[in-house]
Amino acid sequence: MNKTELISACAESTGLSKKDSERVLNAAIDTITAALVKGEKVQISGFGIFETKDREARIGRNPHTKETIEIPATRVPGFKASKALKDSVAK
């Protein structure tokens, strides 16, 4: 399912127009993104937790040339599914 299909499904299940559903989805994504940029954790009960994780700098290797390269430290987003979501998918 892509974003357009998700918007259509939300519009159908809520009775909202596709345009209104798109606004709601975009607002939710923007809010989650802004919280992650601030370093905050976003917890949606029954769904999961969005959070950022810090990756330390490390040494990697180019598989083609076997040359070692330094990979800089970075902050990456992560998602941890809730038990309820895991159980729903497992059925």
XYZ file of C-alpha atoms in Angstrom:
91
model
C 0.000 0.000 0.000
C 1.368 3.390 -0.925
C 0.419 6.838 0.400
C -2.337 7.414 -2.189
C -3.924 4.057 -1.412
C -3.693 4.782 2.319
C -5.446 8.123 1.833
C -8.205 6.439 -0.168
C -8.672 3.746 2.479
C -8.819 6.335 5.274
C -11.330 8.428 3.328
C -13.513 5.393 2.746
C -13.445 4.222 6.368
C -13.983 7.678 7.931
C -16.379 9.232 5.438
C -14.051 12.200 4.950
C -13.121 13.422 1.506
C -9.811 12.284 0.031
C -8.536 15.858 0.282
C -9.370 16.061 4.002
C -7.874 12.617 4.621
C -4.684 13.695 2.858
C -4.461 16.818 5.034
C -4.877 14.737 8.198
C -2.275 12.174 7.101
C 0.214 14.865 6.071
C -0.305 16.692 9.374
C 0.311 13.485 11.329
C 3.485 12.714 9.363
C 4.743 16.295 9.740
C 4.062 16.266 13.494
C 5.866 12.958 13.989
C 8.794 14.186 11.877
C 9.051 17.458 13.834
C 9.069 15.560 17.138
C 11.817 13.220 15.910
C 13.894 16.188 14.719
C 13.683 17.592 18.272
C 14.855 14.231 19.606
C 11.493 13.388 21.174
C 9.885 9.962 21.253
C 6.399 9.518 19.732
C 4.385 6.713 21.317
C 1.083 5.634 19.756
C -0.656 3.189 22.042
C -1.468 -0.095 20.304
C 0.708 0.797 17.303
C 4.289 1.476 18.335
C 7.027 3.933 19.189
C 8.891 6.225 16.794
C 12.261 7.337 18.153
C 15.699 8.427 17.041
C 18.862 6.461 17.636
C 22.438 7.675 17.498
C 24.854 5.674 15.380
C 28.472 6.110 16.307
C 31.200 6.702 13.758
C 32.750 3.514 12.491
C 35.155 2.133 9.928
C 33.643 0.460 6.880
C 35.034 -1.205 3.798
C 34.219 -0.556 0.151
C 33.336 -4.039 -1.163
C 34.595 -3.263 -4.674
C 38.002 -1.800 -3.850
C 38.473 -3.266 -0.337
C 39.483 0.256 0.724
C 38.596 1.239 4.291
C 36.428 4.309 4.731
C 35.289 6.213 7.782
C 31.519 6.314 8.216
C 30.524 9.417 10.230
C 28.247 9.395 13.274
C 24.601 10.071 12.499
C 21.130 10.088 14.026
C 18.571 7.787 12.408
C 14.821 7.312 12.932
C 13.544 3.998 14.201
C 10.237 2.287 14.865
C 9.429 -0.332 17.469
C 6.094 -2.115 16.978
C 3.813 -2.585 19.984
C 2.828 -6.020 21.216
C -0.747 -5.461 19.982
C 0.486 -4.697 16.452
C 2.842 -7.689 16.457
C 0.024 -9.979 17.609
C -2.357 -8.640 14.928
C 0.178 -9.221 12.153
C 1.089 -12.689 13.422
C -2.500 -13.995 13.127
